[in-house]
PDB file of C-alpha atoms in Angstrom:
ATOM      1  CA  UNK A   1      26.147 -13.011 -19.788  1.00  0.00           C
ATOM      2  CA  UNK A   2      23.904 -10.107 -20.967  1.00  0.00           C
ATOM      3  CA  UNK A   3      21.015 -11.351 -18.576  1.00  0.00           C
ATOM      4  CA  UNK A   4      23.420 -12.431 -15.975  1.00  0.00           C
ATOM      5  CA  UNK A   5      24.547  -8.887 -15.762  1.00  0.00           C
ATOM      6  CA  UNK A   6      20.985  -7.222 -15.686  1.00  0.00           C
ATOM      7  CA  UNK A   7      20.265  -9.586 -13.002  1.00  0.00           C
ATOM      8  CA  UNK A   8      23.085  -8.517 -10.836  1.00  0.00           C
ATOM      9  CA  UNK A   9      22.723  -5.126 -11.569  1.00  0.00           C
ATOM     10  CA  UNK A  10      18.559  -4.923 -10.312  1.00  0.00           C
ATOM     11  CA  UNK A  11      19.736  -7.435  -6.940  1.00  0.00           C
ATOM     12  CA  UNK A  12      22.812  -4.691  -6.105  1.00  0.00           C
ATOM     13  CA  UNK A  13      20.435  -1.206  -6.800  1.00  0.00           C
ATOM     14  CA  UNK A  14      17.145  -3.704  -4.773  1.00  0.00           C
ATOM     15  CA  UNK A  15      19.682  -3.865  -1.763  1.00  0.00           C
ATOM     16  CA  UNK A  16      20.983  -0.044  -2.073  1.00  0.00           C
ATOM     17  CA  UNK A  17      16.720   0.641  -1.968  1.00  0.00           C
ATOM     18  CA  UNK A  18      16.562  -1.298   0.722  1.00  0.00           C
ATOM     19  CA  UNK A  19      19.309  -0.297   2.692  1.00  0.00           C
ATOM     20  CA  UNK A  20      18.169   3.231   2.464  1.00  0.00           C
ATOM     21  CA  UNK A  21      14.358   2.847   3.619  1.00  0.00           C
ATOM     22  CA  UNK A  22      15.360   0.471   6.304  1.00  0.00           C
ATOM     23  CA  UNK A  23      17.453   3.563   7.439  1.00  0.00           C
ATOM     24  CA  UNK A  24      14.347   5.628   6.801  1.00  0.00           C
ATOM     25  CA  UNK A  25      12.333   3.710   9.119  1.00  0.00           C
ATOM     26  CA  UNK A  26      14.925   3.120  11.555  1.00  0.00           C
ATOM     27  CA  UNK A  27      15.315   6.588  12.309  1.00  0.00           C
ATOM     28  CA  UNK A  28      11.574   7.260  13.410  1.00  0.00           C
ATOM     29  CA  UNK A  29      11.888   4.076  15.733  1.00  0.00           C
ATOM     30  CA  UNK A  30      15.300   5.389  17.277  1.00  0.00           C
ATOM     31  CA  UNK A  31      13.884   8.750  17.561  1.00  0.00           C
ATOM     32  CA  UNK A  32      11.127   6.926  19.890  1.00  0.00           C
ATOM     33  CA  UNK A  33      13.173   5.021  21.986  1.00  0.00           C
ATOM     34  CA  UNK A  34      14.867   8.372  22.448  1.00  0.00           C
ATOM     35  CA  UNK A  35      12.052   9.958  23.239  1.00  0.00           C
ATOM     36  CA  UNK A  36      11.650   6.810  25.876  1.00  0.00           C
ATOM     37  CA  UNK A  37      15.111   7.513  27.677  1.00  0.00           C
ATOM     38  CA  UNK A  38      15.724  10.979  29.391  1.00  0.00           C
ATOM     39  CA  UNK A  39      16.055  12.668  25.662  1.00  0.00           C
ATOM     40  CA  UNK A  40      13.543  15.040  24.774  1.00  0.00           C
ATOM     41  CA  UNK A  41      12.689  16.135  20.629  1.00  0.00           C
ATOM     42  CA  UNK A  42      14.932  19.177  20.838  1.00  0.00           C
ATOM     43  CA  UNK A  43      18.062  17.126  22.321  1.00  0.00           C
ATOM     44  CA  UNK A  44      17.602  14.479  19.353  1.00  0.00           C
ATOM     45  CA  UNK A  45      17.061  17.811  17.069  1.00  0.00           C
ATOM     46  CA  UNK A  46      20.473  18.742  18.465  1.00  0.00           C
ATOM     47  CA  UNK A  47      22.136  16.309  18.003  1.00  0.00           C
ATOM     48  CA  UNK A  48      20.771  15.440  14.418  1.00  0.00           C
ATOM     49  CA  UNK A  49      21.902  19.227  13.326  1.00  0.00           C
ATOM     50  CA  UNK A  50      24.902  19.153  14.947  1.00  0.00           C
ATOM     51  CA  UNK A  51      26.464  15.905  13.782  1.00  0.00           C
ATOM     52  CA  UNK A  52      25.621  15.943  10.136  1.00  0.00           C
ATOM     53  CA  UNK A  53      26.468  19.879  10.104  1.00  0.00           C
ATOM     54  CA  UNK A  54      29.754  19.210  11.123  1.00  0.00           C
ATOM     55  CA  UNK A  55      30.024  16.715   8.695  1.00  0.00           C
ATOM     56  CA  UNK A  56      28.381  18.324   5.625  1.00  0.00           C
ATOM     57  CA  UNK A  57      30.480  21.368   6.550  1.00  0.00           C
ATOM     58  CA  UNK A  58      33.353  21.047   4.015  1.00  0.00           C
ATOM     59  CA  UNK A  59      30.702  19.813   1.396  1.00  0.00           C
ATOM     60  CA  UNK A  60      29.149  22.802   1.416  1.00  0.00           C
ATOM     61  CA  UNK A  61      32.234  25.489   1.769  1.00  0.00           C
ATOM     62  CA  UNK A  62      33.703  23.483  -1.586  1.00  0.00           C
ATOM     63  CA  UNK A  63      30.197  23.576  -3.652  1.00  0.00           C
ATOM     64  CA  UNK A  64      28.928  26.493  -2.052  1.00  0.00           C
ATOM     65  CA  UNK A  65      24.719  27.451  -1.108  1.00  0.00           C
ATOM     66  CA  UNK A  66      24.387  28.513  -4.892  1.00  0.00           C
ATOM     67  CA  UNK A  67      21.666  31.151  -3.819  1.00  0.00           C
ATOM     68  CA  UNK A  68      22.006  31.929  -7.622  1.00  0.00           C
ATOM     69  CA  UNK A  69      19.699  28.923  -8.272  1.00  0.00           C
ATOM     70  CA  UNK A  70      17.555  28.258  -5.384  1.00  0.00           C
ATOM     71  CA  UNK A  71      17.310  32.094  -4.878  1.00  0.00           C
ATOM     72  CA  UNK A  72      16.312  33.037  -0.915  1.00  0.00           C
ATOM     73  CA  UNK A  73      13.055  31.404  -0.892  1.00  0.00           C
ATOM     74  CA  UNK A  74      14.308  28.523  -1.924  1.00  0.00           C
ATOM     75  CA  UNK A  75      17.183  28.641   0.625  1.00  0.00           C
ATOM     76  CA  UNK A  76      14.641  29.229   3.408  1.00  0.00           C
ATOM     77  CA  UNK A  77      12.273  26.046   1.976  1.00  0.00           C
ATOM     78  CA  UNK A  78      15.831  23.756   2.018  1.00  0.00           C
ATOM     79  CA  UNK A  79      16.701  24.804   5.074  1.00  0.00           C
ATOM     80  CA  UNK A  80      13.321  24.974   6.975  1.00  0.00           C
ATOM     81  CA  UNK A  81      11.767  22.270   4.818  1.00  0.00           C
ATOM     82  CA  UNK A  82      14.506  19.923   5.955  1.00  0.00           C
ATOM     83  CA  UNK A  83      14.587  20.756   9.753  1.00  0.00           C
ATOM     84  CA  UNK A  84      11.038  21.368  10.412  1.00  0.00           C
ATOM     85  CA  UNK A  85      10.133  17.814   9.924  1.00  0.00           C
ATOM     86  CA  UNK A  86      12.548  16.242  12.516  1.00  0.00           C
ATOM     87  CA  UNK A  87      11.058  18.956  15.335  1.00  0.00           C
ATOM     88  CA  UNK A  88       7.750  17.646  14.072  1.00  0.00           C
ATOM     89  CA  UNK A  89       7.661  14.284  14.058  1.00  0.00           C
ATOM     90  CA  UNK A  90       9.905  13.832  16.844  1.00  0.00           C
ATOM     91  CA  UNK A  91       7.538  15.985  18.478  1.00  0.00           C
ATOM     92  CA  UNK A  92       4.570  13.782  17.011  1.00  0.00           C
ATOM     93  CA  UNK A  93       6.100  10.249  18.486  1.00  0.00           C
ATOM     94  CA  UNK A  94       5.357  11.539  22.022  1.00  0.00           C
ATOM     95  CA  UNK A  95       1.785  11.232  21.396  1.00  0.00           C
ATOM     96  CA  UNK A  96       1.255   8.440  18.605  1.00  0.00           C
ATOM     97  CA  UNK A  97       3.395   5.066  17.811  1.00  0.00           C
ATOM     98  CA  UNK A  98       6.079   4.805  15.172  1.00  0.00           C
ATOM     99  CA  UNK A  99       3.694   2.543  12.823  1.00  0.00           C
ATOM    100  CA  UNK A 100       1.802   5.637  12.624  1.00  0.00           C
ATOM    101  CA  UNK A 101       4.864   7.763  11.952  1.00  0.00           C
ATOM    102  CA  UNK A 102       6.000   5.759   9.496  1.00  0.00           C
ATOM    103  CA  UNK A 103       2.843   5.415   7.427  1.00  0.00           C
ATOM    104  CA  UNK A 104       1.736   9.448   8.082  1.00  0.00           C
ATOM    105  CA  UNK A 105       5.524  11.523   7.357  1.00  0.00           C
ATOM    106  CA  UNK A 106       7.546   9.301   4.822  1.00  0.00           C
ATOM    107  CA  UNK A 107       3.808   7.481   3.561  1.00  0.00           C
ATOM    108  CA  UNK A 108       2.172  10.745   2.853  1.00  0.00           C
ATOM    109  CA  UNK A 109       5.120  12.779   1.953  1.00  0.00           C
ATOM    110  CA  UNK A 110       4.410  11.696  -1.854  1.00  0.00           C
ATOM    111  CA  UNK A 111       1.233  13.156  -1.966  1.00  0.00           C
ATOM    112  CA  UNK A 112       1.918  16.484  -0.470  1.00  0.00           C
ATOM    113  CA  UNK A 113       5.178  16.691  -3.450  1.00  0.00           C
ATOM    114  CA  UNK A 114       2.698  16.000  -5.956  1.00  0.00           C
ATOM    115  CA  UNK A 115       0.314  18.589  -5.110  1.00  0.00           C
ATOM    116  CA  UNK A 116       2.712  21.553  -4.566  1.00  0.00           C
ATOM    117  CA  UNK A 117       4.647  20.093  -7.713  1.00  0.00           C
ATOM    118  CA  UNK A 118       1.571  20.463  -9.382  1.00  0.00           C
ATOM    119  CA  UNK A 119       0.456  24.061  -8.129  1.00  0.00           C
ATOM    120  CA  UNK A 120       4.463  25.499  -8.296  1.00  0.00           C
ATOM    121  CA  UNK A 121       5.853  23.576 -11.152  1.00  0.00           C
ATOM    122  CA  UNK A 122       2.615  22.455 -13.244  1.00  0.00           C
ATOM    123  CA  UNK A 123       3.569  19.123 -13.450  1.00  0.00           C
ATOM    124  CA  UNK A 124       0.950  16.869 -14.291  1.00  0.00           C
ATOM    125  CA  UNK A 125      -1.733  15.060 -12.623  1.00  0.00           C
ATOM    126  CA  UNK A 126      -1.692  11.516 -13.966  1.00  0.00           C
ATOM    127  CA  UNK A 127      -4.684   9.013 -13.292  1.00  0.00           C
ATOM    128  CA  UNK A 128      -2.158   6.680 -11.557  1.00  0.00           C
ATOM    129  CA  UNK A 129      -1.153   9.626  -9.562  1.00  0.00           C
ATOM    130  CA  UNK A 130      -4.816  10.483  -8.553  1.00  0.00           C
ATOM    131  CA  UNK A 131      -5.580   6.862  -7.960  1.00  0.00           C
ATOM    132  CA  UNK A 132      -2.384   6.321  -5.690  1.00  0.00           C
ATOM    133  CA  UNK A 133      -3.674   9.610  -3.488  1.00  0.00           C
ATOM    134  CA  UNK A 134      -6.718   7.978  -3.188  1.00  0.00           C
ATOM    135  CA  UNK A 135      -5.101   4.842  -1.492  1.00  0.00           C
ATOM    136  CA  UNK A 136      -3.123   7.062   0.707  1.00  0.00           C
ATOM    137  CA  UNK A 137      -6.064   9.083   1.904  1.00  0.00           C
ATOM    138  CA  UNK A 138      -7.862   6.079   2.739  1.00  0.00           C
ATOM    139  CA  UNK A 139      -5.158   4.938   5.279  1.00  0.00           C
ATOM    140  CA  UNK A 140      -4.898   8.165   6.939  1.00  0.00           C
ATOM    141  CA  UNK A 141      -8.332   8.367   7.353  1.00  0.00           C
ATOM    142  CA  UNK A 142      -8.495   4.198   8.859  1.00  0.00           C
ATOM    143  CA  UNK A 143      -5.566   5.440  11.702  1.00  0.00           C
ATOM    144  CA  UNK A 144      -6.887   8.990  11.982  1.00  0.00           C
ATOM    145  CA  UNK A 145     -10.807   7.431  13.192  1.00  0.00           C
ATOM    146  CA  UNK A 146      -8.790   3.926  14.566  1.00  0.00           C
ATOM    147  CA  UNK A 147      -6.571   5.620  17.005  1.00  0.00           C
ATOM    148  CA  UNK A 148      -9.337   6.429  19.633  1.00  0.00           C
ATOM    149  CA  UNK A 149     -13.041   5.121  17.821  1.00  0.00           C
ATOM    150  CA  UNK A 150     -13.004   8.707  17.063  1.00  0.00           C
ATOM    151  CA  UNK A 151     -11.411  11.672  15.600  1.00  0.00           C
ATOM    152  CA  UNK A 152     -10.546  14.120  18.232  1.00  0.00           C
ATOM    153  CA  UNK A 153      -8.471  11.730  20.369  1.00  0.00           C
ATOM    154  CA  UNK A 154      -5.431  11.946  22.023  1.00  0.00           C
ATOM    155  CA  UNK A 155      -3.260  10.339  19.267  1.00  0.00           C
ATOM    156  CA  UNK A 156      -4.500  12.871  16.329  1.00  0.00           C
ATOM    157  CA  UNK A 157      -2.322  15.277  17.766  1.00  0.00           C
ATOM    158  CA  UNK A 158       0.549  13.257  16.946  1.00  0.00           C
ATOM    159  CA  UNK A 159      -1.384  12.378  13.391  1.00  0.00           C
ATOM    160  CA  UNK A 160      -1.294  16.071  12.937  1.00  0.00           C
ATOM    161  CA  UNK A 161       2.278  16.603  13.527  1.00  0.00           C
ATOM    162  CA  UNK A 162       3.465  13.906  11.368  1.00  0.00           C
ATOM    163  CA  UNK A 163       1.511  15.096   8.281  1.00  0.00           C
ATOM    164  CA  UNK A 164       2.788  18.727   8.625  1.00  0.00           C
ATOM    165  CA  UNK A 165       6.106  17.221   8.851  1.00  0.00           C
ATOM    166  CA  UNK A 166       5.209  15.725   5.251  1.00  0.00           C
ATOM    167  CA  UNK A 167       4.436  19.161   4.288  1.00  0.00           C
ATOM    168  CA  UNK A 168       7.409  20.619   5.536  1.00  0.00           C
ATOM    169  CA  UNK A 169       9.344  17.894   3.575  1.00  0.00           C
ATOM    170  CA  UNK A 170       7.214  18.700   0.327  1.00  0.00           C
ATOM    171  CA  UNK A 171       8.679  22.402   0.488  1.00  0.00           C
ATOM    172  CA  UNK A 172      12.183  20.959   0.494  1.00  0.00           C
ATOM    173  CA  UNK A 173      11.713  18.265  -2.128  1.00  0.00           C
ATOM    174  CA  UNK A 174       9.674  20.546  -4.408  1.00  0.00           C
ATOM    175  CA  UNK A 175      12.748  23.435  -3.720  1.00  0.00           C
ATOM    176  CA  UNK A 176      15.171  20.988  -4.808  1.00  0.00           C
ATOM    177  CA  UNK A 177      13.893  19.803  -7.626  1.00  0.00           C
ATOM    178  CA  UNK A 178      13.350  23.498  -9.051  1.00  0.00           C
ATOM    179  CA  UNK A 179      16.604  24.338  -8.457  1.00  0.00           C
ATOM    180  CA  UNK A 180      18.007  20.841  -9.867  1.00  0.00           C
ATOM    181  CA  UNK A 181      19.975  20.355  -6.604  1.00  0.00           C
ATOM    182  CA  UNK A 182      21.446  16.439  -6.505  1.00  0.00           C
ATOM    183  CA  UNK A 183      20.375  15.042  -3.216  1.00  0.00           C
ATOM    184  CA  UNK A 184      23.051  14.847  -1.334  1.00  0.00           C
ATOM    185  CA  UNK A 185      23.775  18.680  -1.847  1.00  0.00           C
ATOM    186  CA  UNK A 186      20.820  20.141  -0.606  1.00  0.00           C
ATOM    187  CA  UNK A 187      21.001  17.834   2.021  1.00  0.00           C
ATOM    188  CA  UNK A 188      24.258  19.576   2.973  1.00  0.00           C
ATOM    189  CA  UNK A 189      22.830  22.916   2.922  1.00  0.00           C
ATOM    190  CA  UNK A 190      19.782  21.759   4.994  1.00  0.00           C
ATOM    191  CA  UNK A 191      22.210  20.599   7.923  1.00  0.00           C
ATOM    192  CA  UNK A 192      24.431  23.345   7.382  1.00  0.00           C
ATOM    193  CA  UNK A 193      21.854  26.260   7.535  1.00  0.00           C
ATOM    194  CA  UNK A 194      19.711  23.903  10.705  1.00  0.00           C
ATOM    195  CA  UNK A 195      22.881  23.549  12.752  1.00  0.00           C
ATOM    196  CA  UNK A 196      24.303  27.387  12.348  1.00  0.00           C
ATOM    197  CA  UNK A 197      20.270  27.950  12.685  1.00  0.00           C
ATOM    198  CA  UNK A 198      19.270  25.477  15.719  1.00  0.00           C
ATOM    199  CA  UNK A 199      22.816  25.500  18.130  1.00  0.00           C
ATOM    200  CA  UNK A 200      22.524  28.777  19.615  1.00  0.00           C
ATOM    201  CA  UNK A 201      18.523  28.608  20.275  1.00  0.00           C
ATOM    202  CA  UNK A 202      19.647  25.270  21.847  1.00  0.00           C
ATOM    203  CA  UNK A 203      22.029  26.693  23.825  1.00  0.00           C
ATOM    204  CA  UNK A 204      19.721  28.572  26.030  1.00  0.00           C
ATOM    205  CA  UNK A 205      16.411  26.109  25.928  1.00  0.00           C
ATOM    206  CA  UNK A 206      15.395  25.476  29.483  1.00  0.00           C
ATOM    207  CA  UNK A 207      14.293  21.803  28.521  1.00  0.00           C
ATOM    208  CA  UNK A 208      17.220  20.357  27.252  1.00  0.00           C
ATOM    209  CA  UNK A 209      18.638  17.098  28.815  1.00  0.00           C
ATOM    210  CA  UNK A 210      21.287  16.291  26.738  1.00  0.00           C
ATOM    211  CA  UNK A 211      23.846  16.952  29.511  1.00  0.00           C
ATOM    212  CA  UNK A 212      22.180  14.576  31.975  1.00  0.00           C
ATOM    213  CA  UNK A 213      21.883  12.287  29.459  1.00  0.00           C
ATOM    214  CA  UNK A 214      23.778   8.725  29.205  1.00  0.00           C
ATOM    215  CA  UNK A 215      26.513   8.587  26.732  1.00  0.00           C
ATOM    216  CA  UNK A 216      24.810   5.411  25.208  1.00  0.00           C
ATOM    217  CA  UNK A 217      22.094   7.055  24.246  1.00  0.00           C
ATOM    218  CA  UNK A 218      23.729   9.953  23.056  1.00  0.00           C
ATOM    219  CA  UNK A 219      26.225   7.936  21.003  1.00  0.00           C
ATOM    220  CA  UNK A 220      22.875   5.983  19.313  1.00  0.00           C
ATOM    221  CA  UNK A 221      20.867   9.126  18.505  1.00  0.00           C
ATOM    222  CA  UNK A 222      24.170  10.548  17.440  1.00  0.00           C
ATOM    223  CA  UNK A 223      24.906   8.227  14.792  1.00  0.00           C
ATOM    224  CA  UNK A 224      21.615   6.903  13.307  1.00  0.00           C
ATOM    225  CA  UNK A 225      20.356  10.738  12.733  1.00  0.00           C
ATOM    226  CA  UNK A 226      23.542  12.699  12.341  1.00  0.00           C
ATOM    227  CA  UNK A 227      25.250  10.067   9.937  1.00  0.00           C
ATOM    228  CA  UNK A 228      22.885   7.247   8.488  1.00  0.00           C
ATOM    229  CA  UNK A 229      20.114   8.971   8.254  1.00  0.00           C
ATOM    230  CA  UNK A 230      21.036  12.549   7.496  1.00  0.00           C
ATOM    231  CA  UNK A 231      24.244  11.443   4.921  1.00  0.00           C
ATOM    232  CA  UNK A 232      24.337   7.453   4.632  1.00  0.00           C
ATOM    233  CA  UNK A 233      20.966   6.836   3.421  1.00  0.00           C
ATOM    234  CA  UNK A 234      20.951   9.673   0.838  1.00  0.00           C
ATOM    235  CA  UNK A 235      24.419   8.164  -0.898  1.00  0.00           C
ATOM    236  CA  UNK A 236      22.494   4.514  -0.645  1.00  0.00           C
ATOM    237  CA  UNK A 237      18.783   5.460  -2.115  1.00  0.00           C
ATOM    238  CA  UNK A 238      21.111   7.715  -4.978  1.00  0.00           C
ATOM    239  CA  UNK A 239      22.727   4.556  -5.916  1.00  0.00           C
ATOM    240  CA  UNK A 240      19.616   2.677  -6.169  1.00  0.00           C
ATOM    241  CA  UNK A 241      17.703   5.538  -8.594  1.00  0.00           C
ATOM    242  CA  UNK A 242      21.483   5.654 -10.813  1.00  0.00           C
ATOM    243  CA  UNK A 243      20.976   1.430 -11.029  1.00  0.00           C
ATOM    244  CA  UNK A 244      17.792   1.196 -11.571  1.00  0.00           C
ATOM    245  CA  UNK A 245      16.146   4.759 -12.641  1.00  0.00           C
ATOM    246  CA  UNK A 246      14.061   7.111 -10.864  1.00  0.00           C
ATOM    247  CA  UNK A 247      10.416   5.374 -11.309  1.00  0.00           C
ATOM    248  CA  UNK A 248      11.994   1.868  -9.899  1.00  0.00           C
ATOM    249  CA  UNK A 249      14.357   3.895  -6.955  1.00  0.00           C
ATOM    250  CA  UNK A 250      11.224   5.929  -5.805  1.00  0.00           C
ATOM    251  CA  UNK A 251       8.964   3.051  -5.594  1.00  0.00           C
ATOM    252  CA  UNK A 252      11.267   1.418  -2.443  1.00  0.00           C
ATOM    253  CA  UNK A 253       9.763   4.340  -0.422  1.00  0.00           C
ATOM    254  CA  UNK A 254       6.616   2.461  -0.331  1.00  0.00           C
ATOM    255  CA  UNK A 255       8.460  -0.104   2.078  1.00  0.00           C
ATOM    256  CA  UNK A 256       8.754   2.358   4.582  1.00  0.00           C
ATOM    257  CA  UNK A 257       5.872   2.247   6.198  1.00  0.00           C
ATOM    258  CA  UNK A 258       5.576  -1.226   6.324  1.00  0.00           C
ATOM    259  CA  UNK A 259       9.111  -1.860   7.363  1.00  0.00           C
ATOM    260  CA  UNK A 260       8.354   0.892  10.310  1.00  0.00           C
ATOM    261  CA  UNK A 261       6.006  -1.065  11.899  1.00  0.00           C
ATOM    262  CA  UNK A 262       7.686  -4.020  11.528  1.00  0.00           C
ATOM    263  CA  UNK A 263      10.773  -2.863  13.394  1.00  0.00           C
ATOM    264  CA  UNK A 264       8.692  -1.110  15.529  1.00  0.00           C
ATOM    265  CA  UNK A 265       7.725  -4.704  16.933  1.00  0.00           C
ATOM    266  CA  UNK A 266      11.353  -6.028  18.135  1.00  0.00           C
ATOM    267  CA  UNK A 267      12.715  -2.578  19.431  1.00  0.00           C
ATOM    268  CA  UNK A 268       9.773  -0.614  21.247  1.00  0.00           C
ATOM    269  CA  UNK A 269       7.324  -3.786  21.729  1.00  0.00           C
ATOM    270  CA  UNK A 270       4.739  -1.799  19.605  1.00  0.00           C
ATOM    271  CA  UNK A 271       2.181  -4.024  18.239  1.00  0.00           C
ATOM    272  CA  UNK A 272       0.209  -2.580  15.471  1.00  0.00           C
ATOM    273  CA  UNK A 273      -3.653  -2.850  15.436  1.00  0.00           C
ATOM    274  CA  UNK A 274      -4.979  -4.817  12.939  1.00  0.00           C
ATOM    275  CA  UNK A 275      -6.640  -1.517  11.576  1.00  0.00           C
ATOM    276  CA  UNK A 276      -3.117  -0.172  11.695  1.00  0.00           C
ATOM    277  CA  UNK A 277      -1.855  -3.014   9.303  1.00  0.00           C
ATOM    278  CA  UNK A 278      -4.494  -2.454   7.286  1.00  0.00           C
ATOM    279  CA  UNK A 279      -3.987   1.276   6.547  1.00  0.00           C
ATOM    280  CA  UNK A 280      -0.115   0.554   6.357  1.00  0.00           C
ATOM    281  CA  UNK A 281      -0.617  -2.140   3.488  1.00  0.00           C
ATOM    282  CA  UNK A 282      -3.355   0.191   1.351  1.00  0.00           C
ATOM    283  CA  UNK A 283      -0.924   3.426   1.965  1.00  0.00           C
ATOM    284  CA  UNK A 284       2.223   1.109   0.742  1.00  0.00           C
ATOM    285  CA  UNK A 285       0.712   0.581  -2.204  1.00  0.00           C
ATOM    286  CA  UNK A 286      -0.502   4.225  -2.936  1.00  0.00           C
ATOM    287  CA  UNK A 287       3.050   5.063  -2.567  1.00  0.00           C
ATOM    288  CA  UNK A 288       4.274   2.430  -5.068  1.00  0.00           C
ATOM    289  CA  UNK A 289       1.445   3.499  -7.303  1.00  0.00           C
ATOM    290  CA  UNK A 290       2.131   7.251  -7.360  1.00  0.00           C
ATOM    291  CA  UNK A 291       6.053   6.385  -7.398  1.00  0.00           C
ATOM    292  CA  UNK A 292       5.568   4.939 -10.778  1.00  0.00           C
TER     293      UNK A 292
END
């Protein structure tokens, strides 16, 4: 009964890791089929902010931005660490595919945590760690040269966006975990702080096409970046690490790139380059490798 238990236990915290990196790679593939329609990055931004803001709102009246913890820097990185990415690599899928996306923001996001963990909160550099980072490097390196025989092309710029949105993302994780915010918390604050932040600079953008925009689309963007991605994916992947521990939780992040290009297939008819699979598979299992 013991074992029966256990059993149950790692299939229900496997599907809540699952459920939660499919969402993570779903949302770069919406994003570009967004991006496809008569959206532009700062409509999806928009509507990202605006939807889980609205949503978080009462969250974060009743637990408050507890400035006494993360202090004002640490504010800024929550807030700006968790909105600059979605400018970014929305941004970034104009010029690259999602496969690349997927492997370059969420893929390399673990390495740029562990170095600024390392610089602002001295954690340690484990061999696995530094053997992990060299798997990840290598696939960023295979799509940087593979996207046009050479670096320089047309794609890098999108490359380059997408790992500064990993960067941007490192701030925020790296903020959080110094101020020992739970996930879904600093989330809150994050689309709080980007909404009140984001709206009014929206308001007056020249570029915007939301209000030309079909409700369909609207309604799609609307509810796989304001809600899944920005609230439902965060309660899923927090089950998942409370089932089956940090080490095992964090290692379903090495899915995502994978799964990014796989979905990437059906939805916007991207076919990865064989290089492409290649990089994807050694930066997977970087990921897993530095995830414990």
């Amino acid at each position: 009964m013991s074992s029966d238990r256990d059993v149950g236990q790692y299939v229900r915290g496997s599907l809540y890791g699952l459920a939660a990196v499919s969402i993570w790679s779903g949302w770069i593939v919406i994003a570009r089929l967004g991006l496809r329609s008569s959206l532009t990055p700062w409509d999806i931004a928009a509507l990202r902010f605006g939807v889980a803001g609205t949503l978080m709102l009462p969250f974060v009246v009743r637990r408050g931005l507890v400035i006494n913890r993360l202090g004002w820097i640490g504010l800024g990185a929550i807030v700006l660490g968790g909105a600059a990415p979605v400018f970014l690599a929305n941004t970034g899928l104009l010029f690259a595919p999602a496969a690349h996306a997927g492997a370059l923001f969420p893929g390399v996001m673990p390495l740029m945590v562990a170095l600024l963990a390392a610089v602002l909160l001295k954690e340690e550099f484990t061999t696995a760690k530094r053997i992990g980072f060299a798997l990840i490097l290598s696939g960023v390196l295979i799509i940087a040269w593979g996207s046009g025989g050479e670096l320089g092309s047309f794609q890098n710029v999108g490359h380059c966006l997408f790992l500064t949105a990993g960067l941007a993302w490192a701030f925020y994780t790296v903020a959080m975990r110094k101020a020992r915010l739970d996930g879904l918390h600093a989330a809150a604050i994050s689309a709080v702080g980007s909404m009140v932040l984001y709206l009014p600079v929206f308001a007056v953008l020249p570029r915007g096409n939301l209000a030309a925009a079909p409700w369909g689309d609207i309604a799609l963007q609307a509810v796989v970046q304001g809600v899944l991605t920005a609230i439902v994916s965060l309660l899923l992947y927090g089950r998942a690490v409370n089932i089956l521990g940090a080490s095992s939780g964090a290692a379903f992040a090495a899915l995502c790139p994978a799964m990014t290009a796989v979905l990437a297939i059906p939805i916007l008819g991207e076919w990865p380059a064989v290089h492409d699979w290649v990089a994807v598979g050694i930066i997977s299992v970087g990921v897993y490798i530095v995830s414990g």
